[in-house]
mmCIF file of C-alpha atoms and ligand atoms in Angstrom:
data_model
loop_
_atom_site.group_PDB
_atom_site.id
_atom_site.type_symbol
_atom_site.label_atom_id
_atom_site.label_comp_id
_atom_site.label_asym_id
_atom_site.label_seq_id
_atom_site.Cartn_x
_atom_site.Cartn_y
_atom_site.Cartn_z
ATOM 1 C CA MET A 1 -58.309 -134.287 -26.072
ATOM 2 C CA ILE A 2 -55.409 -134.157 -23.595
ATOM 3 C CA GLN A 3 -55.349 -136.167 -20.382
ATOM 4 C CA VAL A 4 -55.120 -133.932 -17.341
ATOM 5 C CA LYS A 5 -55.277 -136.590 -14.658
ATOM 6 C CA ASP A 6 -56.772 -140.040 -14.250
ATOM 7 C CA GLN A 7 -60.140 -140.003 -16.120
ATOM 8 C CA ILE A 8 -60.047 -136.186 -16.555
ATOM 9 C CA TYR A 9 -59.393 -134.656 -19.962
ATOM 10 C CA HIS A 10 -58.876 -131.159 -21.383
ATOM 11 C CA LEU A 11 -61.323 -130.706 -24.192
ATOM 12 C CA GLY A 12 -60.998 -127.010 -24.711
ATOM 13 C CA PHE A 13 -60.026 -124.687 -27.442
ATOM 14 C CA ARG A 14 -56.820 -122.700 -27.659
ATOM 15 C CA ASP A 15 -57.559 -119.358 -29.280
ATOM 16 C CA TRP A 16 -54.212 -118.407 -30.808
ATOM 17 C CA GLU A 17 -55.550 -115.343 -32.626
ATOM 18 C CA LEU A 18 -57.346 -113.618 -29.721
ATOM 19 C CA ARG A 19 -55.874 -110.153 -29.081
ATOM 20 C CA ASN A 20 -58.789 -108.551 -27.189
ATOM 21 C CA PHE A 21 -61.268 -109.919 -24.678
ATOM 22 C CA HIS A 22 -64.418 -108.518 -23.086
ATOM 23 C CA GLY A 23 -65.081 -106.745 -26.361
ATOM 24 C CA HIS A 24 -61.979 -104.593 -26.748
ATOM 25 C CA GLU A 25 -61.508 -103.880 -23.024
ATOM 26 C CA LEU A 26 -58.723 -106.299 -22.245
ATOM 27 C CA SER A 27 -55.625 -106.956 -24.349
ATOM 28 C CA THR A 28 -54.642 -110.618 -24.782
ATOM 29 C CA PHE A 29 -51.296 -110.500 -26.553
ATOM 30 C CA HIS A 30 -50.683 -114.218 -26.034
ATOM 31 C CA GLY A 31 -54.139 -115.414 -27.063
ATOM 32 C CA SER A 32 -56.226 -117.392 -24.605
ATOM 33 C CA SER A 33 -57.888 -120.739 -24.127
ATOM 34 C CA TYR A 34 -61.332 -121.825 -23.107
ATOM 35 C CA ASN A 35 -60.635 -124.871 -21.011
ATOM 36 C CA SER A 36 -63.534 -127.280 -21.119
ATOM 37 C CA TYR A 37 -62.993 -130.507 -19.180
ATOM 38 C CA LEU A 38 -64.372 -134.010 -19.516
ATOM 39 C CA ILE A 39 -64.605 -136.470 -16.648
ATOM 40 C CA LYS A 40 -65.023 -140.059 -17.823
ATOM 41 C CA ASP A 41 -66.341 -142.019 -14.883
ATOM 42 C CA GLU A 42 -69.397 -144.258 -14.660
ATOM 43 C CA LYS A 43 -71.068 -141.029 -15.674
ATOM 44 C CA THR A 44 -69.619 -138.800 -18.374
ATOM 45 C CA VAL A 45 -69.450 -135.213 -17.195
ATOM 46 C CA LEU A 46 -68.684 -132.106 -19.224
ATOM 47 C CA VAL A 47 -67.370 -129.205 -17.130
ATOM 48 C CA ASP A 48 -67.769 -125.803 -18.811
ATOM 49 C CA ALA A 49 -67.993 -125.279 -22.543
ATOM 50 C CA VAL A 50 -66.478 -122.689 -24.899
ATOM 51 C CA TRP A 51 -67.352 -119.394 -26.591
ATOM 52 C CA SER A 52 -69.786 -119.514 -29.489
ATOM 53 C CA PRO A 53 -67.369 -118.281 -32.225
ATOM 54 C CA HIS A 54 -65.676 -121.658 -31.744
ATOM 55 C CA SER A 55 -68.868 -123.703 -31.623
ATOM 56 C CA ASP A 56 -68.333 -125.644 -34.853
ATOM 57 C CA GLU A 57 -64.843 -126.743 -33.981
ATOM 58 C CA TYR A 58 -65.789 -127.549 -30.367
ATOM 59 C CA MET A 59 -68.887 -129.494 -31.358
ATOM 60 C CA ASN A 60 -66.780 -131.589 -33.771
ATOM 61 C CA ILE A 61 -64.270 -132.342 -30.981
ATOM 62 C CA LEU A 62 -67.113 -133.187 -28.619
ATOM 63 C CA GLU A 63 -68.758 -135.537 -31.077
ATOM 64 C CA GLU A 64 -65.520 -137.255 -32.101
ATOM 65 C CA GLU A 65 -63.995 -137.610 -28.637
ATOM 66 C CA VAL A 66 -67.047 -138.128 -26.465
ATOM 67 C CA GLY A 67 -70.222 -138.455 -28.483
ATOM 68 C CA ILE A 68 -72.848 -135.939 -27.483
ATOM 69 C CA ASP A 69 -75.301 -138.794 -26.783
ATOM 70 C CA ASN A 70 -72.903 -140.080 -24.115
ATOM 71 C CA ILE A 71 -72.864 -136.945 -21.940
ATOM 72 C CA ASP A 72 -74.697 -137.538 -18.641
ATOM 73 C CA TYR A 73 -74.180 -134.230 -16.841
ATOM 74 C CA ILE A 74 -72.979 -130.734 -17.651
ATOM 75 C CA ILE A 75 -71.428 -128.495 -15.009
ATOM 76 C CA ILE A 76 -71.382 -124.774 -15.759
ATOM 77 C CA ASN A 77 -69.152 -123.177 -13.155
ATOM 78 C CA HIS A 78 -69.753 -119.717 -14.612
ATOM 79 C CA SER A 79 -72.208 -118.611 -17.244
ATOM 80 C CA GLU A 80 -70.248 -115.849 -18.983
ATOM 81 C CA PRO A 81 -70.541 -116.594 -22.739
ATOM 82 C CA ASP A 82 -66.883 -117.649 -23.062
ATOM 83 C CA HIS A 83 -67.808 -120.743 -21.022
ATOM 84 C CA SER A 84 -71.493 -121.201 -21.782
ATOM 85 C CA GLY A 85 -71.794 -120.123 -25.429
ATOM 86 C CA THR A 86 -71.817 -123.623 -26.915
ATOM 87 C CA LEU A 87 -74.498 -124.786 -24.482
ATOM 88 C CA VAL A 88 -77.009 -123.664 -27.107
ATOM 89 C CA GLU A 89 -75.701 -126.145 -29.690
ATOM 90 C CA ILE A 90 -75.299 -128.967 -27.181
ATOM 91 C CA MET A 91 -78.744 -128.522 -25.658
ATOM 92 C CA GLU A 92 -80.389 -128.371 -29.081
ATOM 93 C CA LEU A 93 -79.178 -131.916 -29.597
ATOM 94 C CA ARG A 94 -79.650 -133.114 -25.992
ATOM 95 C CA PRO A 95 -82.218 -130.935 -24.149
ATOM 96 C CA ASP A 96 -82.502 -133.598 -21.426
ATOM 97 C CA ILE A 97 -78.951 -133.248 -20.010
ATOM 98 C CA PRO A 98 -79.010 -131.914 -16.428
ATOM 99 C CA ILE A 99 -77.008 -128.695 -16.077
ATOM 100 C CA TYR A 100 -75.444 -128.214 -12.624
ATOM 101 C CA CYS A 101 -74.746 -124.591 -11.759
ATOM 102 C CA SER A 102 -75.270 -122.107 -8.944
ATOM 103 C CA VAL A 103 -78.680 -120.561 -8.190
ATOM 104 C CA LYS A 104 -77.435 -117.342 -9.810
ATOM 105 C CA GLY A 105 -76.154 -119.451 -12.704
ATOM 106 C CA VAL A 106 -79.678 -120.638 -13.454
ATOM 107 C CA GLU A 107 -80.848 -117.040 -13.528
ATOM 108 C CA THR A 108 -78.018 -115.750 -15.723
ATOM 109 C CA ILE A 109 -78.138 -118.661 -18.186
ATOM 110 C CA ARG A 110 -81.899 -118.162 -18.579
ATOM 111 C CA LYS A 111 -81.439 -114.407 -19.074
ATOM 112 C CA GLN A 112 -78.696 -114.880 -21.652
ATOM 113 C CA TYR A 113 -80.154 -117.694 -23.750
ATOM 114 C CA HIS A 114 -83.897 -117.486 -22.932
ATOM 115 C CA LYS A 115 -84.129 -121.261 -22.543
ATOM 116 C CA ASP A 116 -85.502 -123.250 -19.685
ATOM 117 C CA TRP A 117 -83.114 -126.165 -19.702
ATOM 118 C CA ASN A 118 -82.882 -128.967 -17.117
ATOM 119 C CA PHE A 119 -81.146 -126.958 -14.366
ATOM 120 C CA ARG A 120 -79.942 -128.374 -11.036
ATOM 121 C CA ALA A 121 -78.925 -125.510 -8.709
ATOM 122 C CA VAL A 122 -76.096 -126.319 -6.267
ATOM 123 C CA LYS A 123 -74.265 -124.549 -3.443
ATOM 124 C CA THR A 124 -71.052 -124.999 -1.437
ATOM 125 C CA GLY A 125 -70.758 -128.520 -0.042
ATOM 126 C CA ASP A 126 -73.316 -130.077 -2.409
ATOM 127 C CA THR A 127 -72.001 -133.198 -4.043
ATOM 128 C CA LEU A 128 -72.675 -135.314 -7.096
ATOM 129 C CA ASN A 129 -71.597 -138.941 -7.236
ATOM 130 C CA ILE A 130 -70.456 -139.909 -10.723
ATOM 131 C CA GLY A 131 -69.087 -143.428 -10.003
ATOM 132 C CA LYS A 132 -65.557 -143.777 -8.700
ATOM 133 C CA TYR A 133 -65.349 -140.019 -8.144
ATOM 134 C CA GLU A 134 -67.517 -137.502 -6.345
ATOM 135 C CA LEU A 135 -67.862 -133.866 -7.363
ATOM 136 C CA MET A 136 -68.137 -131.162 -4.743
ATOM 137 C CA PHE A 137 -69.290 -127.656 -5.569
ATOM 138 C CA VAL A 138 -67.775 -124.518 -4.043
ATOM 139 C CA ASP A 139 -69.490 -121.127 -4.313
ATOM 140 C CA MET A 140 -67.278 -118.295 -5.676
ATOM 141 C CA THR A 141 -69.838 -115.477 -5.757
ATOM 142 C CA MET A 142 -68.442 -112.308 -7.398
ATOM 143 C CA ILE A 143 -65.156 -113.941 -8.375
ATOM 144 C CA HIS A 144 -65.956 -112.557 -10.716
ATOM 145 C CA TRP A 145 -69.693 -112.849 -11.523
ATOM 146 C CA PRO A 146 -72.557 -113.479 -9.074
ATOM 147 C CA ASP A 147 -72.936 -117.010 -10.454
ATOM 148 C CA SER A 148 -69.288 -118.116 -10.229
ATOM 149 C CA MET A 149 -68.451 -121.428 -8.564
ATOM 150 C CA MET A 150 -65.765 -124.126 -8.656
ATOM 151 C CA THR A 151 -65.997 -127.905 -8.865
ATOM 152 C CA PHE A 152 -63.658 -130.137 -6.850
ATOM 153 C CA VAL A 153 -63.171 -133.687 -8.145
ATOM 154 C CA LYS A 154 -62.674 -135.891 -5.104
ATOM 155 C CA GLY A 155 -60.369 -138.808 -5.845
ATOM 156 C CA PRO A 156 -57.914 -137.237 -8.299
ATOM 157 C CA ASN A 157 -58.287 -134.073 -6.174
ATOM 158 C CA VAL A 158 -58.499 -131.655 -9.072
ATOM 159 C CA LEU A 159 -60.015 -128.240 -8.505
ATOM 160 C CA LEU A 160 -61.795 -127.049 -11.653
ATOM 161 C CA SER A 161 -61.649 -123.406 -10.697
ATOM 162 C CA ASN A 162 -63.096 -121.689 -13.763
ATOM 163 C CA ASP A 163 -61.895 -118.046 -14.104
ATOM 164 C CA ALA A 164 -60.155 -118.004 -10.714
ATOM 165 C CA PHE A 165 -56.409 -118.736 -11.031
ATOM 166 C CA GLY A 166 -56.541 -118.434 -14.832
ATOM 167 C CA GLN A 167 -54.571 -116.464 -17.387
ATOM 168 C CA HIS A 168 -55.266 -115.355 -20.932
ATOM 169 C CA LEU A 169 -52.615 -117.461 -22.564
ATOM 170 C CA ALA A 170 -52.497 -119.953 -25.410
ATOM 171 C CA GLY A 171 -49.402 -122.094 -24.971
ATOM 172 C CA ALA A 172 -47.657 -125.083 -26.529
ATOM 173 C CA SER A 173 -48.617 -127.050 -23.428
ATOM 174 C CA ILE A 174 -51.685 -126.860 -21.240
ATOM 175 C CA PHE A 175 -49.549 -127.361 -18.088
ATOM 176 C CA GLU A 176 -47.850 -124.502 -16.257
ATOM 177 C CA ASP A 177 -44.697 -126.539 -15.539
ATOM 178 C CA GLU A 178 -44.130 -127.017 -19.297
ATOM 179 C CA LEU A 179 -44.511 -123.332 -20.158
ATOM 180 C CA ASP A 180 -42.373 -120.199 -19.803
ATOM 181 C CA GLU A 181 -42.777 -119.536 -16.086
ATOM 182 C CA CYS A 182 -42.316 -115.751 -16.405
ATOM 183 C CA MET A 183 -45.026 -115.547 -19.061
ATOM 184 C CA VAL A 184 -47.492 -117.609 -17.019
ATOM 185 C CA TRP A 185 -47.024 -115.459 -13.919
ATOM 186 C CA GLN A 186 -47.126 -112.200 -15.884
ATOM 187 C CA GLU A 187 -50.392 -113.241 -17.523
ATOM 188 C CA ALA A 188 -51.764 -114.427 -14.177
ATOM 189 C CA ILE A 189 -51.159 -111.074 -12.480
ATOM 190 C CA LYS A 190 -52.458 -109.173 -15.526
ATOM 191 C CA TYR A 191 -55.622 -111.295 -15.354
ATOM 192 C CA PHE A 192 -55.953 -110.632 -11.630
ATOM 193 C CA ALA A 193 -55.270 -106.880 -11.937
ATOM 194 C CA ASN A 194 -57.684 -106.362 -14.789
ATOM 195 C CA ILE A 195 -60.531 -108.729 -13.944
ATOM 196 C CA LEU A 196 -60.398 -109.559 -10.251
ATOM 197 C CA ALA A 197 -58.805 -106.526 -8.531
ATOM 198 C CA PRO A 198 -62.159 -104.762 -7.947
ATOM 199 C CA PHE A 199 -63.192 -107.758 -5.809
ATOM 200 C CA THR A 200 -60.118 -108.136 -3.629
ATOM 201 C CA PRO A 201 -61.954 -107.930 -0.246
ATOM 202 C CA LEU A 202 -64.208 -110.776 -1.365
ATOM 203 C CA ILE A 203 -61.326 -112.779 -2.782
ATOM 204 C CA LYS A 204 -59.384 -112.581 0.456
ATOM 205 C CA LYS A 205 -62.409 -113.871 2.357
ATOM 206 C CA LYS A 206 -63.167 -116.537 -0.225
ATOM 207 C CA ILE A 207 -59.614 -117.893 -0.252
ATOM 208 C CA ASP A 208 -59.735 -118.291 3.529
ATOM 209 C CA GLU A 209 -63.106 -120.017 3.171
ATOM 210 C CA VAL A 210 -61.837 -122.397 0.466
ATOM 211 C CA LEU A 211 -58.667 -123.212 2.461
ATOM 212 C CA SER A 212 -60.814 -123.922 5.537
ATOM 213 C CA LEU A 213 -62.511 -126.729 3.573
ATOM 214 C CA ASN A 214 -59.134 -128.541 3.749
ATOM 215 C CA LEU A 215 -59.496 -129.912 0.246
ATOM 216 C CA PRO A 216 -56.468 -132.064 -0.631
ATOM 217 C CA ILE A 217 -55.859 -130.098 -3.845
ATOM 218 C CA GLU A 218 -53.359 -131.836 -6.157
ATOM 219 C CA MET A 219 -54.052 -129.795 -9.269
ATOM 220 C CA ILE A 220 -55.869 -126.580 -10.160
ATOM 221 C CA ALA A 221 -57.379 -126.496 -13.613
ATOM 222 C CA PRO A 222 -58.811 -123.069 -14.503
ATOM 223 C CA SER A 223 -60.951 -122.208 -17.508
ATOM 224 C CA HIS A 224 -58.308 -120.015 -19.161
ATOM 225 C CA GLY A 225 -54.616 -120.660 -19.696
ATOM 226 C CA ALA A 226 -52.332 -123.084 -17.920
ATOM 227 C CA ILE A 227 -53.213 -125.847 -15.473
ATOM 228 C CA TRP A 228 -51.309 -125.599 -12.163
ATOM 229 C CA ARG A 229 -49.807 -129.079 -11.764
ATOM 230 C CA LYS A 230 -46.359 -128.804 -10.135
ATOM 231 C CA ASN A 231 -47.208 -126.686 -7.098
ATOM 232 C CA PRO A 232 -50.914 -125.870 -7.399
ATOM 233 C CA LEU A 233 -51.121 -123.929 -4.155
ATOM 234 C CA SER A 234 -48.531 -121.418 -5.394
ATOM 235 C CA ILE A 235 -51.240 -119.561 -7.326
ATOM 236 C CA VAL A 236 -53.571 -119.677 -4.295
ATOM 237 C CA GLU A 237 -50.806 -118.109 -2.196
ATOM 238 C CA LYS A 238 -50.298 -115.431 -4.847
ATOM 239 C CA TYR A 239 -54.022 -114.669 -4.865
ATOM 240 C CA ALA A 240 -53.871 -114.255 -1.098
ATOM 241 C CA GLN A 241 -51.004 -111.752 -1.524
ATOM 242 C CA TRP A 242 -52.538 -109.940 -4.470
ATOM 243 C CA SER A 243 -55.796 -109.454 -2.606
ATOM 244 C CA ASP A 244 -54.073 -108.020 0.484
ATOM 245 C CA ASN A 245 -53.109 -104.389 -0.354
ATOM 246 C CA TYR A 246 -50.484 -105.670 -2.798
ATOM 247 C CA ASN A 247 -47.697 -103.516 -4.189
ATOM 248 C CA GLU A 248 -44.101 -103.941 -5.345
ATOM 249 C CA GLY A 249 -42.898 -100.661 -3.849
ATOM 250 C CA TYR A 250 -42.335 -98.545 -6.962
ATOM 251 C CA VAL A 251 -44.108 -95.477 -8.314
ATOM 252 C CA SER A 252 -45.788 -95.293 -11.709
ATOM 253 C CA ILE A 253 -45.496 -91.866 -13.296
ATOM 254 C CA ILE A 254 -48.201 -91.783 -15.943
ATOM 255 C CA TYR A 255 -48.507 -88.827 -18.256
ATOM 256 C CA ASP A 256 -49.754 -87.679 -21.607
ATOM 257 C CA THR A 257 -48.141 -84.788 -23.372
ATOM 258 C CA MET A 258 -48.524 -82.574 -26.459
ATOM 259 C CA TYR A 259 -45.255 -80.575 -26.675
ATOM 260 C CA ASN A 260 -43.254 -82.533 -24.070
ATOM 261 C CA ALA A 261 -43.740 -80.027 -21.212
ATOM 262 C CA THR A 262 -45.585 -82.633 -19.097
ATOM 263 C CA LYS A 263 -43.057 -85.267 -20.165
ATOM 264 C CA LYS A 264 -40.172 -83.059 -18.933
ATOM 265 C CA MET A 265 -42.005 -82.610 -15.628
ATOM 266 C CA ALA A 266 -42.376 -86.406 -15.365
ATOM 267 C CA GLY A 267 -38.644 -86.857 -15.870
ATOM 268 C CA ALA A 268 -37.774 -84.318 -13.186
ATOM 269 C CA ILE A 269 -40.234 -85.899 -10.730
ATOM 270 C CA ALA A 270 -38.647 -89.317 -11.423
ATOM 271 C CA LYS A 271 -35.213 -87.891 -10.603
ATOM 272 C CA GLY A 272 -36.575 -86.474 -7.356
ATOM 273 C CA LEU A 273 -37.962 -89.876 -6.392
ATOM 274 C CA GLU A 274 -34.703 -91.559 -7.320
ATOM 275 C CA SER A 275 -32.700 -89.098 -5.208
ATOM 276 C CA LYS A 276 -34.651 -90.381 -2.209
ATOM 277 C CA GLY A 277 -34.128 -94.017 -3.177
ATOM 278 C CA VAL A 278 -37.617 -94.618 -4.565
ATOM 279 C CA LYS A 279 -37.860 -96.589 -7.828
ATOM 280 C CA SER A 280 -40.230 -95.430 -10.535
ATOM 281 C CA LYS A 281 -41.398 -96.247 -14.027
ATOM 282 C CA GLN A 282 -42.618 -93.719 -16.585
ATOM 283 C CA PHE A 283 -45.503 -94.400 -18.941
ATOM 284 C CA ASN A 284 -46.851 -92.183 -21.687
ATOM 285 C CA SER A 285 -50.453 -93.360 -21.446
ATOM 286 C CA SER A 286 -51.205 -92.576 -25.083
ATOM 287 C CA LEU A 287 -48.462 -95.068 -26.102
ATOM 288 C CA SER A 288 -49.325 -97.695 -23.510
ATOM 289 C CA ASP A 289 -51.681 -100.630 -23.615
ATOM 290 C CA MET A 290 -54.427 -99.842 -21.124
ATOM 291 C CA SER A 291 -54.585 -103.398 -19.676
ATOM 292 C CA ASP A 292 -50.818 -103.524 -19.176
ATOM 293 C CA LEU A 293 -50.944 -100.046 -17.664
ATOM 294 C CA ILE A 294 -53.585 -100.972 -15.082
ATOM 295 C CA THR A 295 -51.416 -103.996 -14.221
ATOM 296 C CA GLU A 296 -48.525 -101.614 -13.542
ATOM 297 C CA VAL A 297 -50.757 -99.393 -11.406
ATOM 298 C CA PHE A 298 -51.898 -102.490 -9.483
ATOM 299 C CA LYS A 299 -48.242 -103.365 -8.781
ATOM 300 C CA SER A 300 -47.309 -99.811 -7.767
ATOM 301 C CA LYS A 301 -47.278 -98.377 -4.292
ATOM 302 C CA GLY A 302 -47.771 -94.861 -5.637
ATOM 303 C CA MET A 303 -48.964 -93.189 -8.797
ATOM 304 C CA ILE A 304 -48.185 -89.666 -10.031
ATOM 305 C CA ILE A 305 -50.392 -88.748 -12.918
ATOM 306 C CA GLY A 306 -50.056 -85.799 -15.239
ATOM 307 C CA SER A 307 -51.450 -84.203 -18.358
ATOM 308 C CA CYS A 308 -51.432 -80.923 -20.144
ATOM 309 C CA THR A 309 -54.800 -79.197 -20.317
ATOM 310 C CA VAL A 310 -56.860 -79.411 -23.471
ATOM 311 C CA ASN A 311 -60.484 -78.317 -23.716
ATOM 312 C CA SER A 312 -60.607 -77.709 -19.957
ATOM 313 C CA GLY A 313 -59.416 -81.178 -18.972
ATOM 314 C CA PRO A 314 -56.735 -83.849 -19.370
ATOM 315 C CA LEU A 315 -55.849 -85.574 -22.630
ATOM 316 C CA ARG A 316 -58.078 -88.523 -23.478
ATOM 317 C CA SER A 317 -55.609 -91.294 -22.590
ATOM 318 C CA ILE A 318 -55.321 -89.843 -19.070
ATOM 319 C CA ALA A 319 -59.119 -89.606 -18.816
ATOM 320 C CA ALA A 320 -59.227 -93.308 -19.791
ATOM 321 C CA ILE A 321 -56.659 -94.470 -17.208
ATOM 322 C CA MET A 322 -58.393 -92.396 -14.517
ATOM 323 C CA ALA A 323 -61.654 -94.219 -15.298
ATOM 324 C CA GLU A 324 -59.829 -97.557 -15.036
ATOM 325 C CA ILE A 325 -58.216 -96.616 -11.717
ATOM 326 C CA ARG A 326 -61.579 -95.589 -10.289
ATOM 327 C CA GLY A 327 -63.260 -98.812 -11.497
ATOM 328 C CA HIS A 328 -60.561 -101.063 -10.067
ATOM 329 C CA LYS A 329 -61.085 -99.780 -6.513
ATOM 330 C CA LEU A 330 -57.388 -100.111 -5.716
ATOM 331 C CA LYS A 331 -56.582 -100.088 -2.021
ATOM 332 C CA ASN A 332 -53.779 -98.584 0.060
ATOM 333 C CA LYS A 333 -52.039 -96.619 -2.680
ATOM 334 C CA VAL A 334 -50.900 -92.995 -2.653
ATOM 335 C CA GLY A 335 -51.024 -90.534 -5.501
ATOM 336 C CA ALA A 336 -50.479 -86.999 -6.735
ATOM 337 C CA ALA A 337 -51.175 -85.005 -9.893
ATOM 338 C CA PHE A 338 -49.201 -82.697 -12.142
ATOM 339 C CA GLY A 339 -49.543 -80.996 -15.483
ATOM 340 C CA SER A 340 -48.744 -78.187 -17.867
ATOM 341 C CA TYR A 341 -51.102 -75.680 -19.441
ATOM 342 C CA GLY A 342 -51.298 -72.618 -21.618
ATOM 343 C CA TRP A 343 -54.089 -70.532 -20.132
ATOM 344 C CA SER A 344 -56.906 -72.132 -18.110
ATOM 345 C CA GLY A 345 -55.040 -75.069 -16.501
ATOM 346 C CA GLU A 346 -57.723 -77.483 -15.294
ATOM 347 C CA ALA A 347 -56.167 -80.879 -16.063
ATOM 348 C CA HIS A 348 -53.943 -81.334 -12.995
ATOM 349 C CA LYS A 349 -56.760 -80.155 -10.695
ATOM 350 C CA LYS A 350 -59.188 -82.624 -12.252
ATOM 351 C CA ILE A 351 -56.684 -85.488 -11.985
ATOM 352 C CA HIS A 352 -56.121 -84.611 -8.312
ATOM 353 C CA LYS A 353 -59.886 -84.691 -7.638
ATOM 354 C CA GLU A 354 -60.393 -87.906 -9.579
ATOM 355 C CA LEU A 355 -57.589 -89.636 -7.696
ATOM 356 C CA GLU A 356 -59.333 -88.725 -4.440
ATOM 357 C CA GLU A 357 -62.667 -89.942 -5.775
ATOM 358 C CA ALA A 358 -61.008 -93.221 -6.811
ATOM 359 C CA GLY A 359 -59.970 -93.863 -3.211
ATOM 360 C CA ILE A 360 -56.296 -93.103 -3.752
ATOM 361 C CA LYS A 361 -54.660 -91.281 -0.821
ATOM 362 C CA VAL A 362 -53.605 -88.014 -2.476
ATOM 363 C CA VAL A 363 -50.701 -86.763 -0.389
ATOM 364 C CA MET A 364 -49.766 -83.471 -2.101
ATOM 365 C CA GLU A 365 -51.341 -80.552 -3.902
ATOM 366 C CA PRO A 366 -50.812 -80.800 -7.673
ATOM 367 C CA ILE A 367 -47.877 -79.105 -9.325
ATOM 368 C CA SER A 368 -48.322 -77.240 -12.607
ATOM 369 C CA VAL A 369 -46.296 -75.306 -15.149
ATOM 370 C CA LYS A 370 -47.433 -72.712 -17.667
ATOM 371 C CA TYR A 371 -46.246 -73.571 -21.177
ATOM 372 C CA GLN A 372 -42.716 -75.025 -20.953
ATOM 373 C CA PRO A 373 -40.939 -75.562 -17.601
ATOM 374 C CA ASP A 374 -37.807 -73.480 -16.998
ATOM 375 C CA ASP A 375 -34.921 -74.652 -14.808
ATOM 376 C CA ALA A 376 -36.527 -73.366 -11.610
ATOM 377 C CA GLU A 377 -39.771 -75.152 -12.401
ATOM 378 C CA LEU A 378 -37.939 -78.384 -13.182
ATOM 379 C CA ASP A 379 -36.204 -78.014 -9.826
ATOM 380 C CA ALA A 380 -39.668 -77.673 -8.259
ATOM 381 C CA CYS A 381 -40.737 -80.882 -9.998
ATOM 382 C CA PHE A 382 -37.592 -82.581 -8.682
ATOM 383 C CA GLN A 383 -38.536 -81.438 -5.169
ATOM 384 C CA PHE A 384 -42.118 -82.618 -5.790
ATOM 385 C CA GLY A 385 -40.690 -86.090 -6.426
ATOM 386 C CA ARG A 386 -38.594 -85.905 -3.243
ATOM 387 C CA ASP A 387 -41.583 -84.833 -1.167
ATOM 388 C CA PHE A 388 -43.717 -87.611 -2.650
ATOM 389 C CA ALA A 389 -40.968 -90.099 -1.773
ATOM 390 C CA ASN A 390 -41.140 -88.903 1.844
ATOM 391 C CA TYR A 391 -44.910 -89.505 1.984
ATOM 392 C CA LEU A 392 -44.453 -92.892 0.352
ATOM 393 C CA LYS A 393 -42.081 -94.002 3.090
ATOM 394 C CA LYS A 394 -44.431 -92.960 5.906
HETATM 395 FE FE1 FEO B 1 -63.875 -116.592 -18.526
HETATM 396 FE FE2 FEO B 1 -65.806 -114.684 -16.595
HETATM 397 O O1 FEO B 1 -65.410 -115.707 -18.049
#
């Protein structure tokens, strides 16, 4: 148990081995943590629990450090199993403990565990006096589940923000200011791009709403990764930026290739962009981690996506990234498609259509090459990059 602030302790579990999250959807190369917190006031309050694969270890910590009989209240800010899994074991021993969660939290906990525990539904502004401190609840609907909320501890002024402001990161310290700053920020934007990006309009609104509460936030303690202690509002400011048509100005050229024809086209397009002063990165999607790749797309101003045609469509890694781009509902980005083919040549047309359907502003007709590009066709790809650069600057 690590002290976070006066009478508040980190009780969670650092998962050093985790390499995938949400099944195998999200890569977590630096592990993760499930940050459960304990507030020791006149009342003893447990805020969020951990995922059930870690139940035995967590229950031992809980018993040794707190004593399950001593818990007065449980707060579940969000009922996804990585934070609610061990409720089952706790409530088997203490079915009387009141569980404070949102109205939607009651519904989702019931539907997941089929138990009718002692729920107390709360909403923004509701408070719970626990002695010296008072807890205030803040609704965070759809950031990122319907039930999500945060708990603000008045007194030490700690915002227990659950998934919001978190990162999938297991570190030597639980505090951001004692960790590699680059790694914390990289994991924070990867978390945002992969988990929260589809909800950016809501996030923008919610951040304004939370700031309007004028909470004197001195620390933000999320449910994954590092606690923001040194400058806690820095991550709030970043969330405001990331949820406001964010990009870092460059173009991601994403391709998959069989005999390097599409790869050669990608290289020529990159040179065309460069000749107009536009920076780009090239990614072979079949060699790229999909979660890192969607983070790059999130950071890009433009995306140019290409594949050769196989079985009347793009290669499977391109089909996968197109599905991700569509699901993430990225705003204010421009795109174009390209590809090589042998006879039928559908891939680049399908990518073009899918970019449009994903809400990307497709600024040019796709460019394609039959079999291998010759010098004239590579020149056309170069010009394609220059033309795309012109649209990007508009
Ligand atoms: Fe960390 Fe949405 O659960």
